Amino acid sequence: MRRAGGRCPLPDGNQLSRRRFIRSRSNRIQGNFNCFPSSSYAPDAQFSLAKAFMAQEKYPDAAREFSQFIQYFPASNQLPEANFLLGVCYF
């Protein structure tokens, strides 16, 4: 279930729980991506991982993931957004 703004609801809604949730999510995405790099879900996994790093304010990590996404998946329909978010990471 999603609420307005596209964010997943959290049990208690406090900021600490949100950070833990995002960290946990990014760890799971990274593990799945590392285990199955040729999966059809790989582009979405890498893009989600980069966005999770941005949510954690880990901009160098996010920039690295967006750069790899752009390099490995140049035909993706998420390419314009990835290029934009890569620029945001450096801003």
mmCIF file with all atom_site columns, C-alpha atoms in Angstrom, residues 8-91:
data_model
loop_
_atom_site.group_PDB
_atom_site.id
_atom_site.type_symbol
_atom_site.label_atom_id
_atom_site.label_alt_id
_atom_site.label_comp_id
_atom_site.label_asym_id
_atom_site.label_entity_id
_atom_site.label_seq_id
_atom_site.pdbx_PDB_ins_code
_atom_site.Cartn_x
_atom_site.Cartn_y
_atom_site.Cartn_z
_atom_site.occupancy
_atom_site.B_iso_or_equiv
_atom_site.pdbx_formal_charge
_atom_site.auth_seq_id
_atom_site.auth_comp_id
_atom_site.auth_asym_id
_atom_site.auth_atom_id
_atom_site.pdbx_PDB_model_num
ATOM 1  C CA . CYS A 1 8  ? 5.764  3.353   1.572   1.00 0.00 ? 8  CYS A CA 1
ATOM 2  C CA . PRO A 1 9  ? 3.983  3.630   4.904   1.00 0.00 ? 9  PRO A CA 1
ATOM 3  C CA . LEU A 1 10 ? 6.020  2.882   8.000   1.00 0.00 ? 10 LEU A CA 1
ATOM 4  C CA . PRO A 1 11 ? 4.687  1.389   11.209  1.00 0.00 ? 11 PRO A CA 1
ATOM 5  C CA . ASP A 1 12 ? 5.345  4.376   13.467  1.00 0.00 ? 12 ASP A CA 1
ATOM 6  C CA . GLY A 1 13 ? 6.271  6.951   10.841  1.00 0.00 ? 13 GLY A CA 1
ATOM 7  C CA . ASN A 1 14 ? 9.236  8.440   12.710  1.00 0.00 ? 14 ASN A CA 1
ATOM 8  C CA . GLN A 1 15 ? 12.430 9.497   10.956  1.00 0.00 ? 15 GLN A CA 1
ATOM 9  C CA . LEU A 1 16 ? 14.648 6.845   12.576  1.00 0.00 ? 16 LEU A CA 1
ATOM 10 C CA . SER A 1 17 ? 12.376 4.057   11.395  1.00 0.00 ? 17 SER A CA 1
ATOM 11 C CA . ARG A 1 18 ? 12.376 5.563   7.904   1.00 0.00 ? 18 ARG A CA 1
ATOM 12 C CA . ARG A 1 19 ? 16.186 5.549   7.805   1.00 0.00 ? 19 ARG A CA 1
ATOM 13 C CA . ARG A 1 20 ? 16.339 1.942   8.994   1.00 0.00 ? 20 ARG A CA 1
ATOM 14 C CA . PHE A 1 21 ? 13.720 0.931   6.434   1.00 0.00 ? 21 PHE A CA 1
ATOM 15 C CA . ILE A 1 22 ? 15.633 2.600   3.582   1.00 0.00 ? 22 ILE A CA 1
ATOM 16 C CA . ARG A 1 23 ? 18.948 1.079   4.709   1.00 0.00 ? 23 ARG A CA 1
ATOM 17 C CA . SER A 1 24 ? 17.374 -2.368  4.919   1.00 0.00 ? 24 SER A CA 1
ATOM 18 C CA . ARG A 1 25 ? 15.763 -1.936  1.510   1.00 0.00 ? 25 ARG A CA 1
ATOM 19 C CA . SER A 1 26 ? 19.018 -0.843  -0.110  1.00 0.00 ? 26 SER A CA 1
ATOM 20 C CA . ASN A 1 27 ? 20.880 -3.814  1.406   1.00 0.00 ? 27 ASN A CA 1
ATOM 21 C CA . ARG A 1 28 ? 18.302 -6.242  0.009   1.00 0.00 ? 28 ARG A CA 1
ATOM 22 C CA . ILE A 1 29 ? 18.348 -4.626  -3.440  1.00 0.00 ? 29 ILE A CA 1
ATOM 23 C CA . GLN A 1 30 ? 22.144 -4.650  -3.556  1.00 0.00 ? 30 GLN A CA 1
ATOM 24 C CA . GLY A 1 31 ? 22.273 -8.314  -2.533  1.00 0.00 ? 31 GLY A CA 1
ATOM 25 C CA . ASN A 1 32 ? 19.751 -9.310  -5.183  1.00 0.00 ? 32 ASN A CA 1
ATOM 26 C CA . PHE A 1 33 ? 21.512 -7.288  -7.842  1.00 0.00 ? 33 PHE A CA 1
ATOM 27 C CA . ASN A 1 34 ? 24.901 -8.812  -6.992  1.00 0.00 ? 34 ASN A CA 1
ATOM 28 C CA . CYS A 1 35 ? 23.480 -12.347 -7.086  1.00 0.00 ? 35 CYS A CA 1
ATOM 29 C CA . PHE A 1 36 ? 21.488 -11.923 -10.310 1.00 0.00 ? 36 PHE A CA 1
ATOM 30 C CA . PRO A 1 37 ? 23.185 -9.266  -12.479 1.00 0.00 ? 37 PRO A CA 1
ATOM 31 C CA . SER A 1 38 ? 21.777 -10.656 -15.745 1.00 0.00 ? 38 SER A CA 1
ATOM 32 C CA . SER A 1 39 ? 18.187 -10.834 -14.510 1.00 0.00 ? 39 SER A CA 1
ATOM 33 C CA . SER A 1 40 ? 15.485 -8.922  -16.363 1.00 0.00 ? 40 SER A CA 1
ATOM 34 C CA . TYR A 1 41 ? 14.972 -7.111  -13.056 1.00 0.00 ? 41 TYR A CA 1
ATOM 35 C CA . ALA A 1 42 ? 18.589 -5.882  -12.945 1.00 0.00 ? 42 ALA A CA 1
ATOM 36 C CA . PRO A 1 43 ? 17.911 -2.441  -14.466 1.00 0.00 ? 43 PRO A CA 1
ATOM 37 C CA . ASP A 1 44 ? 15.127 -1.720  -11.984 1.00 0.00 ? 44 ASP A CA 1
ATOM 38 C CA . ALA A 1 45 ? 17.210 -3.077  -9.114  1.00 0.00 ? 45 ALA A CA 1
ATOM 39 C CA . GLN A 1 46 ? 20.201 -0.892  -9.929  1.00 0.00 ? 46 GLN A CA 1
ATOM 40 C CA . PHE A 1 47 ? 18.025 2.184   -10.435 1.00 0.00 ? 47 PHE A CA 1
ATOM 41 C CA . SER A 1 48 ? 16.233 1.525   -7.121  1.00 0.00 ? 48 SER A CA 1
ATOM 42 C CA . LEU A 1 49 ? 19.554 1.017   -5.364  1.00 0.00 ? 49 LEU A CA 1
ATOM 43 C CA . ALA A 1 50 ? 20.830 4.358   -6.626  1.00 0.00 ? 50 ALA A CA 1
ATOM 44 C CA . LYS A 1 51 ? 17.641 6.082   -5.475  1.00 0.00 ? 51 LYS A CA 1
ATOM 45 C CA . ALA A 1 52 ? 17.908 4.384   -2.071  1.00 0.00 ? 52 ALA A CA 1
ATOM 46 C CA . PHE A 1 53 ? 21.447 5.735   -1.699  1.00 0.00 ? 53 PHE A CA 1
ATOM 47 C CA . MET A 1 54 ? 20.114 9.209   -2.520  1.00 0.00 ? 54 MET A CA 1
ATOM 48 C CA . ALA A 1 55 ? 17.428 8.825   0.148   1.00 0.00 ? 55 ALA A CA 1
ATOM 49 C CA . GLN A 1 56 ? 20.195 7.997   2.634   1.00 0.00 ? 56 GLN A CA 1
ATOM 50 C CA . GLU A 1 57 ? 22.128 11.063  1.418   1.00 0.00 ? 57 GLU A CA 1
ATOM 51 C CA . LYS A 1 58 ? 24.988 8.836   0.239   1.00 0.00 ? 58 LYS A CA 1
ATOM 52 C CA . TYR A 1 59 ? 25.506 10.868  -2.914  1.00 0.00 ? 59 TYR A CA 1
ATOM 53 C CA . PRO A 1 60 ? 28.869 9.409   -4.022  1.00 0.00 ? 60 PRO A CA 1
ATOM 54 C CA . ASP A 1 61 ? 27.386 5.896   -3.839  1.00 0.00 ? 61 ASP A CA 1
ATOM 55 C CA . ALA A 1 62 ? 24.247 7.037   -5.659  1.00 0.00 ? 62 ALA A CA 1
ATOM 56 C CA . ALA A 1 63 ? 26.364 8.696   -8.364  1.00 0.00 ? 63 ALA A CA 1
ATOM 57 C CA . ARG A 1 64 ? 28.355 5.496   -8.840  1.00 0.00 ? 64 ARG A CA 1
ATOM 58 C CA . GLU A 1 65 ? 25.185 3.422   -9.206  1.00 0.00 ? 65 GLU A CA 1
ATOM 59 C CA . PHE A 1 66 ? 23.559 5.902   -11.607 1.00 0.00 ? 66 PHE A CA 1
ATOM 60 C CA . SER A 1 67 ? 26.755 5.963   -13.695 1.00 0.00 ? 67 SER A CA 1
ATOM 61 C CA . GLN A 1 68 ? 26.792 2.174   -13.875 1.00 0.00 ? 68 GLN A CA 1
ATOM 62 C CA . PHE A 1 69 ? 23.093 2.143   -14.731 1.00 0.00 ? 69 PHE A CA 1
ATOM 63 C CA . ILE A 1 70 ? 23.698 4.582   -17.600 1.00 0.00 ? 70 ILE A CA 1
ATOM 64 C CA . GLN A 1 71 ? 26.634 2.515   -18.853 1.00 0.00 ? 71 GLN A CA 1
ATOM 65 C CA . TYR A 1 72 ? 24.993 -0.932  -18.587 1.00 0.00 ? 72 TYR A CA 1
ATOM 66 C CA . PHE A 1 73 ? 21.409 -0.075  -19.577 1.00 0.00 ? 73 PHE A CA 1
ATOM 67 C CA . PRO A 1 74 ? 21.558 2.664   -22.254 1.00 0.00 ? 74 PRO A CA 1
ATOM 68 C CA . ALA A 1 75 ? 18.269 1.521   -23.829 1.00 0.00 ? 75 ALA A CA 1
ATOM 69 C CA . SER A 1 76 ? 16.288 1.808   -20.589 1.00 0.00 ? 76 SER A CA 1
ATOM 70 C CA . ASN A 1 77 ? 13.286 4.107   -20.504 1.00 0.00 ? 77 ASN A CA 1
ATOM 71 C CA . GLN A 1 78 ? 14.623 5.338   -17.130 1.00 0.00 ? 78 GLN A CA 1
ATOM 72 C CA . LEU A 1 79 ? 17.770 6.743   -18.764 1.00 0.00 ? 79 LEU A CA 1
ATOM 73 C CA . PRO A 1 80 ? 16.625 10.404  -18.805 1.00 0.00 ? 80 PRO A CA 1
ATOM 74 C CA . GLU A 1 81 ? 15.733 10.262  -15.113 1.00 0.00 ? 81 GLU A CA 1
ATOM 75 C CA . ALA A 1 82 ? 19.022 8.513   -14.307 1.00 0.00 ? 82 ALA A CA 1
ATOM 76 C CA . ASN A 1 83 ? 20.980 11.252  -16.091 1.00 0.00 ? 83 ASN A CA 1
ATOM 77 C CA . PHE A 1 84 ? 19.032 13.934  -14.239 1.00 0.00 ? 84 PHE A CA 1
ATOM 78 C CA . LEU A 1 85 ? 19.498 12.278  -10.838 1.00 0.00 ? 85 LEU A CA 1
ATOM 79 C CA . LEU A 1 86 ? 23.190 11.759  -11.527 1.00 0.00 ? 86 LEU A CA 1
ATOM 80 C CA . GLY A 1 87 ? 23.467 15.514  -11.990 1.00 0.00 ? 87 GLY A CA 1
ATOM 81 C CA . VAL A 1 88 ? 21.560 16.060  -8.741  1.00 0.00 ? 88 VAL A CA 1
ATOM 82 C CA . CYS A 1 89 ? 24.092 13.870  -6.938  1.00 0.00 ? 89 CYS A CA 1
ATOM 83 C CA . TYR A 1 90 ? 26.876 16.231  -7.996  1.00 0.00 ? 90 TYR A CA 1
ATOM 84 C CA . PHE A 1 91 ? 24.891 19.361  -7.160  1.00 0.00 ? 91 PHE A CA 1
#
